[in-house]
Amino acid sequence: LNHDMTLTEFKFIWYMEYSHRMWGRVVGLAYILPAAYFWRKGWLSRPMKGCVLALCGLVCFQGLLGWYMVKSGLEEKPDSYDIPRVSQYRLAAHLGSALVLYSASLWTGLSLLLPRHQLPETHQLIRLRQFAHGTTALIFLTALSGAFVAGLDAGLVYNSFPKMGERWIPDDLLAFSPTLRNIFENPTTVQFDHRILGIASVTAVTALYLFSRKIPLPRRTRMAVASLLAVACTQ
């Protein structure tokens, strides 16, 4: 399928994959070795030991998922002459696991470094927290849908925005049968869903920012919400 690939082009792909694997192993060692040292020195409380073990399990699971994902791109598919690619399901799982690992690591680190603000549990504050959690879930779902776009090369199907070609809703949105397959395997539907989720995420972040302006919040929290809006617009 790639008989016209030059040695230089092959080396580029090979080194991309090789450096990603080596970097992943370095990340694993950078986490596991200090954690083992802190554990042995008795510097970890009992709750922190559970947290360390959970994060360690996530690091190992992430590597295992990476292997499982790459494996799907090397399997011979009968009667298939398509471009070899990894399973979009496994790609989404690998990305999702990485996001969970990163978020959990960041949350744990910030919880240790920064003291928790003692704020009165007002109705507005509870609503803001719920809104923030919902926005987080929406952003996570949007990122996962991006993995399906990448796995199916769905970004190549339509390259106009906000319309897809000449239509707001493309004709082949539900071309696959059964209908549920379209959400995960139809490149047009996958790209359409990613667009909708992306717009919804930016809208939710903007609404979260505007709502936060009405509540007296610590400076650190205000900076976090403003940074979230800035990054969402940049993205």
Coordinates of N, CA and C in Angstrom, one line a residue:
L1 N 0.8 -1.2 0.0 CA 0.0 0.0 0.0 C 0.9 1.3 0.0
N2 N 2.1 1.2 0.6 CA 2.9 2.3 0.6 C 4.3 2.1 -0.1
H3 N 4.1 1.4 -1.3 CA 5.3 1.0 -2.0 C 6.2 2.2 -2.5
D4 N 5.5 3.4 -2.6 CA 6.3 4.6 -3.1 C 6.9 5.4 -1.9
M5 N 6.8 4.9 -0.7 CA 7.4 5.6 0.4 C 8.9 5.6 0.4
T6 N 9.6 6.7 0.6 CA 11.1 6.7 0.6 C 11.6 6.3 1.9
L7 N 12.9 6.0 2.0 CA 13.5 5.6 3.3 C 13.4 6.8 4.3
T8 N 13.6 8.0 3.8 CA 13.5 9.2 4.6 C 12.1 9.4 5.2
E9 N 11.1 9.1 4.4 CA 9.7 9.3 4.9 C 9.4 8.2 6.0
F10 N 10.0 7.0 5.7 CA 9.8 5.9 6.7 C 10.5 6.2 8.0
K11 N 11.7 6.8 7.9 CA 12.4 7.1 9.1 C 11.7 8.1 10.0
F12 N 11.1 9.1 9.3 CA 10.3 10.1 10.0 C 9.2 9.5 10.8
I13 N 8.4 8.6 10.2 CA 7.3 7.9 10.9 C 7.9 7.1 12.1
W14 N 9.0 6.3 11.8 CA 9.6 5.4 12.8 C 10.0 6.2 14.0
Y15 N 10.7 7.3 13.8 CA 11.3 8.1 14.9 C 10.2 8.8 15.7
M16 N 9.1 9.2 15.0 CA 7.9 9.7 15.7 C 7.4 8.7 16.7
E17 N 7.2 7.5 16.2 CA 6.6 6.4 17.1 C 7.6 6.1 18.2
Y18 N 8.9 5.9 17.8 CA 9.9 5.5 18.8 C 10.1 6.6 19.9
S19 N 10.1 7.9 19.5 CA 10.3 8.9 20.5 C 9.0 9.0 21.5
H20 N 7.8 8.7 20.9 CA 6.6 8.7 21.7 C 6.7 7.6 22.7
R21 N 7.1 6.4 22.3 CA 7.3 5.3 23.3 C 8.3 5.6 24.3
M22 N 9.5 6.1 23.9 CA 10.5 6.4 24.9 C 10.1 7.5 25.9
W23 N 9.4 8.5 25.4 CA 8.9 9.5 26.2 C 7.9 9.0 27.2
G24 N 7.0 8.1 26.8 CA 6.1 7.5 27.7 C 6.8 6.7 28.8
R25 N 7.9 6.0 28.4 CA 8.6 5.2 29.5 C 9.3 6.2 30.4
V26 N 9.8 7.3 29.9 CA 10.4 8.3 30.8 C 9.4 8.8 31.8
V27 N 8.2 9.1 31.3 CA 7.1 9.6 32.2 C 6.8 8.6 33.3
G28 N 6.7 7.4 32.9 CA 6.5 6.3 33.8 C 7.5 6.2 34.9
L29 N 8.8 6.3 34.5 CA 9.9 6.2 35.5 C 9.9 7.5 36.4
A30 N 9.7 8.7 35.7 CA 9.6 9.9 36.5 C 8.6 9.9 37.6
Y31 N 7.5 9.1 37.4 CA 6.5 9.0 38.4 C 6.8 7.9 39.4
I32 N 7.1 6.7 38.9 CA 7.2 5.5 39.8 C 8.5 5.6 40.7
L33 N 9.6 6.0 40.2 CA 10.8 6.0 41.0 C 10.7 7.0 42.2
P34 N 10.3 8.3 42.0 CA 10.2 9.1 43.2 C 9.1 8.6 44.1
A35 N 8.0 8.1 43.6 CA 6.9 7.6 44.4 C 7.4 6.5 45.3
A36 N 8.2 5.6 44.8 CA 8.8 4.5 45.6 C 9.7 5.0 46.6
Y37 N 10.5 6.0 46.3 CA 11.4 6.6 47.3 C 10.7 7.3 48.4
F38 N 9.6 8.1 48.1 CA 8.8 8.8 49.1 C 8.1 7.7 50.0
W39 N 7.6 6.7 49.4 CA 7.0 5.6 50.2 C 7.9 5.0 51.2
R40 N 9.1 4.7 50.7 CA 10.1 4.0 51.5 C 10.6 4.9 52.7
K41 N 10.6 6.2 52.4 CA 11.0 7.2 53.4 C 9.9 7.4 54.5
G42 N 8.7 6.9 54.2 CA 7.6 7.2 55.1 C 7.0 8.5 55.0
W43 N 7.1 9.2 53.9 CA 6.6 10.6 53.7 C 5.2 10.6 53.3
L44 N 4.6 9.5 53.0 CA 3.2 9.5 52.5 C 2.2 9.1 53.5
S45 N 1.1 9.8 53.7 CA 0.1 9.4 54.6 C -0.7 8.3 54.0
R46 N -1.6 7.7 54.8 CA -2.3 6.5 54.3 C -3.2 6.9 53.1
P47 N -4.0 8.0 53.2 CA -4.8 8.4 52.0 C -3.9 8.6 50.8
M48 N -2.7 9.2 51.0 CA -1.9 9.5 49.9 C -1.3 8.3 49.2
K49 N -1.1 7.3 50.1 CA -0.6 6.0 49.5 C -1.6 5.4 48.5
G50 N -2.9 5.5 48.9 CA -3.9 5.0 48.0 C -4.0 5.8 46.7
C51 N -3.8 7.1 46.8 CA -3.8 8.0 45.7 C -2.6 7.6 44.8
V52 N -1.4 7.4 45.4 CA -0.2 7.1 44.6 C -0.4 5.8 43.9
L53 N -0.9 4.8 44.6 CA -1.2 3.5 43.9 C -2.1 3.6 42.7
A54 N -3.2 4.4 42.9 CA -4.2 4.6 41.9 C -3.5 5.3 40.6
L55 N -2.7 6.3 40.9 CA -2.0 7.0 39.8 C -1.0 6.1 39.1
C56 N -0.3 5.3 39.9 CA 0.6 4.3 39.4 C -0.1 3.3 38.5
G57 N -1.2 2.8 38.9 CA -2.0 1.9 38.1 C -2.5 2.5 36.8
L58 N -2.8 3.8 36.8 CA -3.2 4.6 35.6 C -2.1 4.7 34.7
V59 N -0.9 4.9 35.2 CA 0.3 5.1 34.3 C 0.6 3.8 33.6
C60 N 0.5 2.6 34.3 CA 0.7 1.3 33.7 C -0.4 1.0 32.7
F61 N -1.6 1.3 33.1 CA -2.8 1.1 32.2 C -2.7 1.9 30.9
Q62 N -2.1 3.1 31.0 CA -2.0 3.9 29.8 C -1.0 3.3 28.8
G63 N 0.1 2.8 29.3 CA 1.1 2.1 28.5 C 0.5 0.9 27.8
L64 N -0.3 0.1 28.6 CA -0.9 -1.1 28.1 C -1.9 -0.7 27.0
L65 N -2.7 0.3 27.2 CA -3.7 0.8 26.2 C -3.0 1.2 24.9
G66 N -1.8 1.9 25.1 CA -1.0 2.3 23.9 C -0.6 1.1 23.0
W67 N -0.1 0.1 23.7 CA 0.3 -1.2 23.0 C -1.0 -1.8 22.3
Y68 N -2.1 -1.8 23.0 CA -3.3 -2.4 22.5 C -3.8 -1.6 21.3
M69 N -3.6 -0.3 21.3 CA -4.1 0.6 20.2 C -3.2 0.3 19.0
V70 N -1.9 0.4 19.1 CA -1.0 0.2 18.0 C -1.2 -1.2 17.4
K71 N -1.4 -2.2 18.2 CA -1.6 -3.5 17.7 C -2.8 -3.6 16.7
S72 N -3.8 -2.8 16.9 CA -5.0 -2.8 16.0 C -4.6 -2.3 14.6
G73 N -3.6 -1.5 14.5 CA -3.1 -1.0 13.2 C -2.2 -1.9 12.4
L74 N -1.8 -3.0 13.1 CA -0.9 -4.0 12.5 C -1.6 -5.3 12.1
E75 N -2.9 -5.3 12.4 CA -3.6 -6.6 12.1 C -4.1 -6.6 10.7
E76 N -3.9 -7.7 10.0 CA -4.4 -7.9 8.6 C -5.9 -8.0 8.6
K77 N -6.6 -7.2 7.9 CA -8.0 -7.3 7.8 C -8.4 -7.9 6.4
P78 N -9.2 -9.0 6.5 CA -9.5 -9.7 5.2 C -10.3 -8.9 4.3
D79 N -9.9 -9.0 3.0 CA -10.6 -8.2 1.9 C -10.6 -6.7 2.1
S80 N -9.5 -6.2 2.8 CA -9.4 -4.8 3.0 C -8.2 -4.2 2.3
Y81 N -8.4 -3.2 1.5 CA -7.3 -2.5 0.8 C -7.2 -1.1 1.2
D82 N -7.8 -0.7 2.4 CA -7.8 0.6 2.9 C -6.5 1.0 3.5
I83 N -6.3 2.3 3.8 CA -5.0 2.7 4.4 C -5.0 2.1 5.8
P84 N -3.9 1.5 6.2 CA -3.8 0.9 7.6 C -3.9 2.0 8.6
R85 N -4.8 1.8 9.6 CA -4.9 2.7 10.7 C -5.4 2.0 11.9
V86 N -5.1 2.6 13.1 CA -5.5 2.0 14.3 C -7.0 2.2 14.5
S87 N -7.5 1.3 15.4 CA -9.0 1.4 15.7 C -9.3 2.7 16.4
Q88 N -10.3 3.4 15.9 CA -10.7 4.7 16.5 C -11.2 4.5 17.9
Y89 N -11.8 3.3 18.2 CA -12.2 3.0 19.6 C -11.0 3.0 20.5
R90 N -10.0 2.3 20.1 CA -8.8 2.2 21.0 C -8.1 3.5 21.1
L91 N -8.1 4.2 20.0 CA -7.4 5.6 20.0 C -8.2 6.5 21.0
A92 N -9.5 6.4 21.0 CA -10.3 7.3 21.9 C -10.0 6.8 23.4
A93 N -9.9 5.5 23.6 CA -9.6 5.0 24.9 C -8.3 5.4 25.4
H94 N -7.3 5.4 24.5 CA -5.9 5.8 24.9 C -5.9 7.3 25.2
L95 N -6.5 8.1 24.4 CA -6.6 9.5 24.7 C -7.3 9.8 26.0
G96 N -8.5 9.2 26.1 CA -9.3 9.4 27.3 C -8.5 9.0 28.6
S97 N -7.8 7.9 28.6 CA -7.0 7.5 29.7 C -5.9 8.5 30.0
A98 N -5.3 9.0 29.0 CA -4.3 10.0 29.2 C -4.8 11.3 29.8
L99 N -6.0 11.7 29.4 CA -6.6 12.9 30.0 C -7.0 12.7 31.4
V100 N -7.5 11.5 31.8 CA -7.8 11.2 33.2 C -6.5 11.2 34.0
L101 N -5.5 10.6 33.5 CA -4.2 10.5 34.2 C -3.6 11.9 34.4
Y102 N -3.6 12.7 33.4 CA -3.1 14.1 33.5 C -3.9 14.9 34.5
S103 N -5.2 14.8 34.4 CA -6.1 15.6 35.3 C -6.0 15.2 36.7
A104 N -5.9 13.9 36.9 CA -5.8 13.3 38.3 C -4.4 13.7 38.9
S105 N -3.4 13.7 38.1 CA -2.0 14.1 38.6 C -2.0 15.6 38.9
L106 N -2.6 16.4 38.1 CA -2.6 17.8 38.3 C -3.4 18.2 39.5
W107 N -4.6 17.5 39.6 CA -5.5 17.8 40.8 C -4.8 17.4 42.1
T108 N -4.1 16.2 42.1 CA -3.4 15.8 43.3 C -2.3 16.7 43.7
G109 N -1.5 17.1 42.6 CA -0.4 18.0 42.9 C -0.8 19.4 43.4
L110 N -1.9 20.0 42.8 CA -2.4 21.3 43.3 C -3.0 21.2 44.7
S111 N -3.6 20.0 45.0 CA -4.3 19.8 46.3 C -3.2 19.8 47.4
L112 N -2.0 19.4 47.1 CA -0.9 19.3 48.0 C -0.2 20.7 48.1
L113 N -0.1 21.4 47.0 CA 0.7 22.6 46.9 C -0.1 23.8 47.4
L114 N -1.4 23.8 47.1 CA -2.3 25.0 47.4 C -3.3 24.7 48.5
P115 N -3.4 25.5 49.5 CA -4.4 25.2 50.5 C -5.8 25.5 50.0
R116 N -6.7 24.7 50.4 CA -8.1 24.8 50.0 C -8.8 26.0 50.6
H117 N -9.5 26.8 49.7 CA -10.2 27.9 50.2 C -11.4 27.5 51.0
Q118 N -11.6 28.1 52.2 CA -12.8 27.8 53.1 C -13.8 28.9 52.7
L119 N -14.7 28.5 51.8 CA -15.8 29.5 51.4 C -17.1 29.0 51.9
P120 N -18.0 29.9 52.3 CA -19.4 29.6 52.7 C -20.1 28.9 51.6
E121 N -20.8 27.8 51.9 CA -21.5 27.0 50.9 C -22.8 27.7 50.5
T122 N -22.7 28.7 49.7 CA -23.9 29.4 49.3 C -24.6 28.7 48.1
H123 N -25.8 29.0 47.8 CA -26.5 28.4 46.7 C -25.8 28.6 45.4
Q124 N -25.3 29.9 45.2 CA -24.6 30.2 44.0 C -23.3 29.5 43.8
L125 N -22.6 29.3 44.9 CA -21.3 28.6 44.8 C -21.5 27.1 44.4
I126 N -22.6 26.5 45.0 CA -22.9 25.1 44.7 C -23.3 25.0 43.2
R127 N -24.1 25.9 42.7 CA -24.4 25.9 41.3 C -23.2 26.1 40.4
L128 N -22.3 27.0 40.8 CA -21.1 27.2 40.0 C -20.2 25.9 40.0
R129 N -20.1 25.2 41.1 CA -19.4 24.0 41.1 C -20.0 22.9 40.2
Q130 N -21.3 22.8 40.3 CA -22.0 21.8 39.5 C -21.9 22.2 38.0
F131 N -21.9 23.5 37.7 CA -21.8 23.9 36.3 C -20.4 23.6 35.8
A132 N -19.4 23.8 36.7 CA -18.0 23.5 36.3 C -17.8 22.0 36.1
H133 N -18.4 21.2 36.9 CA -18.3 19.7 36.7 C -18.9 19.3 35.4
G134 N -20.1 19.9 35.1 CA -20.8 19.6 33.8 C -19.9 20.0 32.6
T135 N -19.3 21.2 32.7 CA -18.5 21.7 31.6 C -17.3 20.8 31.4
T136 N -16.7 20.4 32.5 CA -15.6 19.4 32.5 C -15.9 18.2 31.7
A137 N -17.1 17.6 32.0 CA -17.5 16.4 31.3 C -17.8 16.7 29.8
L138 N -18.3 17.8 29.5 CA -18.5 18.2 28.1 C -17.2 18.3 27.3
I139 N -16.2 19.0 27.9 CA -14.9 19.1 27.3 C -14.2 17.8 27.1
F140 N -14.4 16.9 28.1 CA -13.8 15.5 28.0 C -14.4 14.8 26.8
L141 N -15.8 14.9 26.7 CA -16.5 14.2 25.6 C -16.1 14.8 24.3
T142 N -15.9 16.1 24.2 CA -15.4 16.7 23.0 C -14.0 16.2 22.5
A143 N -13.1 16.1 23.5 CA -11.8 15.6 23.2 C -11.9 14.2 22.7
L144 N -12.7 13.3 23.3 CA -12.9 11.9 22.9 C -13.4 11.9 21.5
S145 N -14.3 12.8 21.2 CA -14.9 12.8 19.8 C -13.8 13.2 18.8
G146 N -12.8 14.0 19.3 CA -11.7 14.4 18.4 C -10.9 13.2 18.1
A147 N -10.8 12.2 19.0 CA -10.0 11.0 18.7 C -10.7 10.2 17.6
F148 N -12.0 10.2 17.6 CA -12.7 9.5 16.5 C -12.5 10.2 15.2
V149 N -12.4 11.5 15.2 CA -12.2 12.3 14.0 C -10.8 11.9 13.5
A150 N -9.8 11.8 14.4 CA -8.4 11.4 13.9 C -8.4 10.0 13.5
G151 N -9.0 9.1 14.2 CA -8.9 7.7 13.8 C -9.6 7.4 12.5
L152 N -10.6 8.1 12.1 CA -11.3 7.9 10.8 C -10.8 8.8 9.7
D153 N -9.9 9.7 10.0 CA -9.5 10.7 9.1 C -10.7 11.6 8.7
A154 N -11.6 11.8 9.6 CA -12.9 12.4 9.3 C -12.7 13.9 9.0
G155 N -11.5 14.5 9.4 CA -11.3 15.9 9.1 C -11.1 16.2 7.6
L156 N -10.9 15.1 6.8 CA -10.7 15.3 5.4 C -12.0 15.3 4.6
V157 N -13.1 14.9 5.3 CA -14.4 14.8 4.6 C -14.9 16.1 4.2
Y158 N -15.0 17.1 5.1 CA -15.5 18.4 4.9 C -14.5 19.4 5.4
N159 N -14.1 20.4 4.7 CA -13.2 21.4 5.2 C -13.7 22.8 5.2
S160 N -15.0 23.0 5.2 CA -15.7 24.3 5.3 C -16.4 24.4 6.6
F161 N -16.5 25.7 7.1 CA -17.2 26.0 8.4 C -17.9 27.3 8.3
P162 N -19.0 27.5 8.8 CA -19.8 26.6 9.7 C -20.6 25.5 8.9
K163 N -20.8 25.7 7.6 CA -21.5 24.7 6.9 C -20.6 23.5 6.5
M164 N -21.2 22.4 6.3 CA -20.4 21.2 5.8 C -20.7 21.1 4.3
G165 N -19.8 21.6 3.5 CA -20.1 21.7 2.0 C -21.1 22.8 1.8
E166 N -22.2 22.5 1.2 CA -23.2 23.5 0.9 C -24.4 23.4 1.9
R167 N -24.3 22.5 2.9 CA -25.4 22.2 3.8 C -25.0 22.4 5.2
W168 N -26.0 22.8 6.0 CA -25.8 22.8 7.5 C -25.8 21.4 8.0
I169 N -26.7 20.5 7.5 CA -26.7 19.1 7.9 C -26.5 18.3 6.6
P170 N -25.4 17.6 6.5 CA -25.0 16.8 5.3 C -26.0 15.7 5.0
D171 N -26.1 15.3 3.7 CA -27.0 14.2 3.3 C -26.6 12.9 3.9
D172 N -25.3 12.6 4.0 CA -24.8 11.3 4.4 C -24.6 11.2 5.9
L173 N -25.3 12.0 6.7 CA -25.2 12.0 8.1 C -25.6 10.6 8.8
L174 N -26.6 10.0 8.2 CA -27.1 8.7 8.7 C -27.0 7.6 7.7
A175 N -25.9 7.6 6.9 CA -25.8 6.7 5.8 C -25.6 5.2 6.2
F176 N -25.1 5.0 7.4 CA -24.7 3.6 7.9 C -25.9 3.0 8.6
S177 N -26.0 1.7 8.5 CA -27.1 1.0 9.2 C -26.4 -0.1 10.0
P178 N -26.9 -0.3 11.3 CA -27.9 0.4 12.0 C -27.4 1.8 12.3
T179 N -28.4 2.7 12.7 CA -28.2 4.1 12.9 C -27.1 4.4 13.9
L180 N -27.0 3.6 14.9 CA -26.0 3.9 16.0 C -24.6 3.8 15.5
R181 N -24.3 3.0 14.4 CA -23.0 2.9 13.9 C -22.4 4.3 13.4
N182 N -23.4 5.1 12.9 CA -22.9 6.4 12.4 C -22.2 7.3 13.4
I183 N -22.5 7.2 14.6 CA -21.9 8.0 15.7 C -20.4 7.7 15.8
F184 N -20.1 6.4 15.6 CA -18.7 6.0 15.8 C -17.9 5.6 14.6
E185 N -18.6 5.4 13.5 CA -17.9 4.8 12.3 C -18.1 5.6 11.0
N186 N -19.1 6.5 11.0 CA -19.4 7.3 9.8 C -18.5 8.6 9.9
P187 N -17.5 8.8 9.0 CA -16.7 10.0 9.1 C -17.5 11.3 9.1
T188 N -18.5 11.4 8.3 CA -19.3 12.6 8.3 C -20.0 12.9 9.6
T189 N -20.6 11.9 10.2 CA -21.3 12.0 11.5 C -20.3 12.4 12.6
V190 N -19.2 11.7 12.6 CA -18.2 11.9 13.6 C -17.7 13.4 13.5
Q191 N -17.4 13.9 12.3 CA -17.0 15.3 12.2 C -18.1 16.2 12.6
F192 N -19.3 15.9 12.2 CA -20.5 16.8 12.6 C -20.7 16.8 14.1
D193 N -20.6 15.7 14.8 CA -20.7 15.6 16.2 C -19.6 16.4 16.9
H194 N -18.4 16.3 16.4 CA -17.2 17.0 17.0 C -17.4 18.5 16.9
R195 N -17.9 18.9 15.7 CA -18.2 20.4 15.6 C -19.2 20.9 16.6
I196 N -20.3 20.1 16.7 CA -21.4 20.5 17.7 C -20.9 20.5 19.1
L197 N -20.1 19.5 19.5 CA -19.6 19.4 20.8 C -18.6 20.5 21.1
G198 N -17.8 20.8 20.1 CA -16.8 21.9 20.2 C -17.5 23.3 20.5
I199 N -18.5 23.5 19.7 CA -19.3 24.8 19.8 C -20.0 24.8 21.2
A200 N -20.5 23.6 21.6 CA -21.2 23.5 22.9 C -20.2 23.8 24.1
S201 N -19.0 23.3 23.9 CA -17.9 23.4 24.9 C -17.6 24.9 25.1
V202 N -17.3 25.6 24.0 CA -16.9 27.0 24.1 C -18.1 27.8 24.7
T203 N -19.3 27.5 24.3 CA -20.5 28.2 24.8 C -20.6 27.9 26.3
A204 N -20.4 26.7 26.8 CA -20.5 26.4 28.2 C -19.4 27.1 29.0
V205 N -18.2 27.1 28.5 CA -17.1 27.8 29.1 C -17.3 29.3 29.3
T206 N -17.9 29.9 28.2 CA -18.2 31.3 28.2 C -19.3 31.6 29.3
A207 N -20.3 30.7 29.3 CA -21.4 30.9 30.3 C -20.9 30.7 31.7
L208 N -20.0 29.8 31.9 CA -19.4 29.6 33.2 C -18.6 30.8 33.6
Y209 N -17.9 31.4 32.7 CA -17.1 32.6 33.0 C -18.1 33.8 33.4
L210 N -19.1 34.0 32.6 CA -20.1 35.0 32.9 C -20.8 34.8 34.2
F211 N -21.1 33.6 34.5 CA -21.8 33.3 35.8 C -20.8 33.5 37.0
S212 N -19.6 33.2 36.8 CA -18.6 33.3 37.9 C -18.4 34.8 38.3
R213 N -18.6 35.7 37.3 CA -18.4 37.1 37.5 C -19.4 37.7 38.5
K214 N -20.5 37.0 38.7 CA -21.6 37.5 39.6 C -21.4 37.0 41.0
I215 N -20.3 36.2 41.2 CA -20.1 35.6 42.6 C -18.8 36.1 43.1
P216 N -18.8 36.5 44.4 CA -17.5 36.9 45.0 C -16.6 35.6 45.2
L217 N -15.5 35.6 44.4 CA -14.6 34.4 44.4 C -13.2 34.9 44.7
P218 N -12.4 34.0 45.3 CA -10.9 34.3 45.5 C -10.2 34.6 44.2
R219 N -9.1 35.3 44.3 CA -8.4 35.7 43.1 C -7.9 34.5 42.3
R220 N -7.5 33.5 43.0 CA -7.0 32.3 42.3 C -8.1 31.6 41.4
T221 N -9.3 31.6 42.0 CA -10.4 31.0 41.2 C -10.8 31.8 40.0
R222 N -10.8 33.2 40.2 CA -11.1 34.0 39.1 C -10.0 33.9 37.9
M223 N -8.8 33.8 38.3 CA -7.7 33.5 37.3 C -7.9 32.2 36.6
A224 N -8.3 31.2 37.3 CA -8.6 29.9 36.7 C -9.7 29.9 35.7
V225 N -10.8 30.6 36.0 CA -11.9 30.7 35.1 C -11.6 31.5 33.9
A226 N -10.9 32.6 34.1 CA -10.5 33.5 33.0 C -9.5 32.8 32.1
S227 N -8.6 32.0 32.7 CA -7.6 31.2 31.9 C -8.4 30.1 31.0
L228 N -9.4 29.5 31.6 CA -10.2 28.5 30.9 C -10.8 29.1 29.7
L229 N -11.4 30.3 29.8 CA -12.0 31.0 28.7 C -11.0 31.3 27.6
A230 N -9.8 31.8 28.0 CA -8.8 32.1 27.1 C -8.3 30.9 26.3
V231 N -8.1 29.8 27.0 CA -7.7 28.6 26.3 C -8.7 28.0 25.4
A232 N -10.0 28.1 25.9 CA -11.1 27.6 25.0 C -11.2 28.4 23.7
C233 N -11.0 29.7 23.8 CA -11.1 30.5 22.6 C -9.9 30.2 21.7
T234 N -8.7 30.0 22.3 CA -7.5 29.7 21.5 C -7.7 28.3 20.8
Q235 N -8.3 27.4 21.5 CA -8.5 26.0 21.0 C -9.5 26.1 19.8

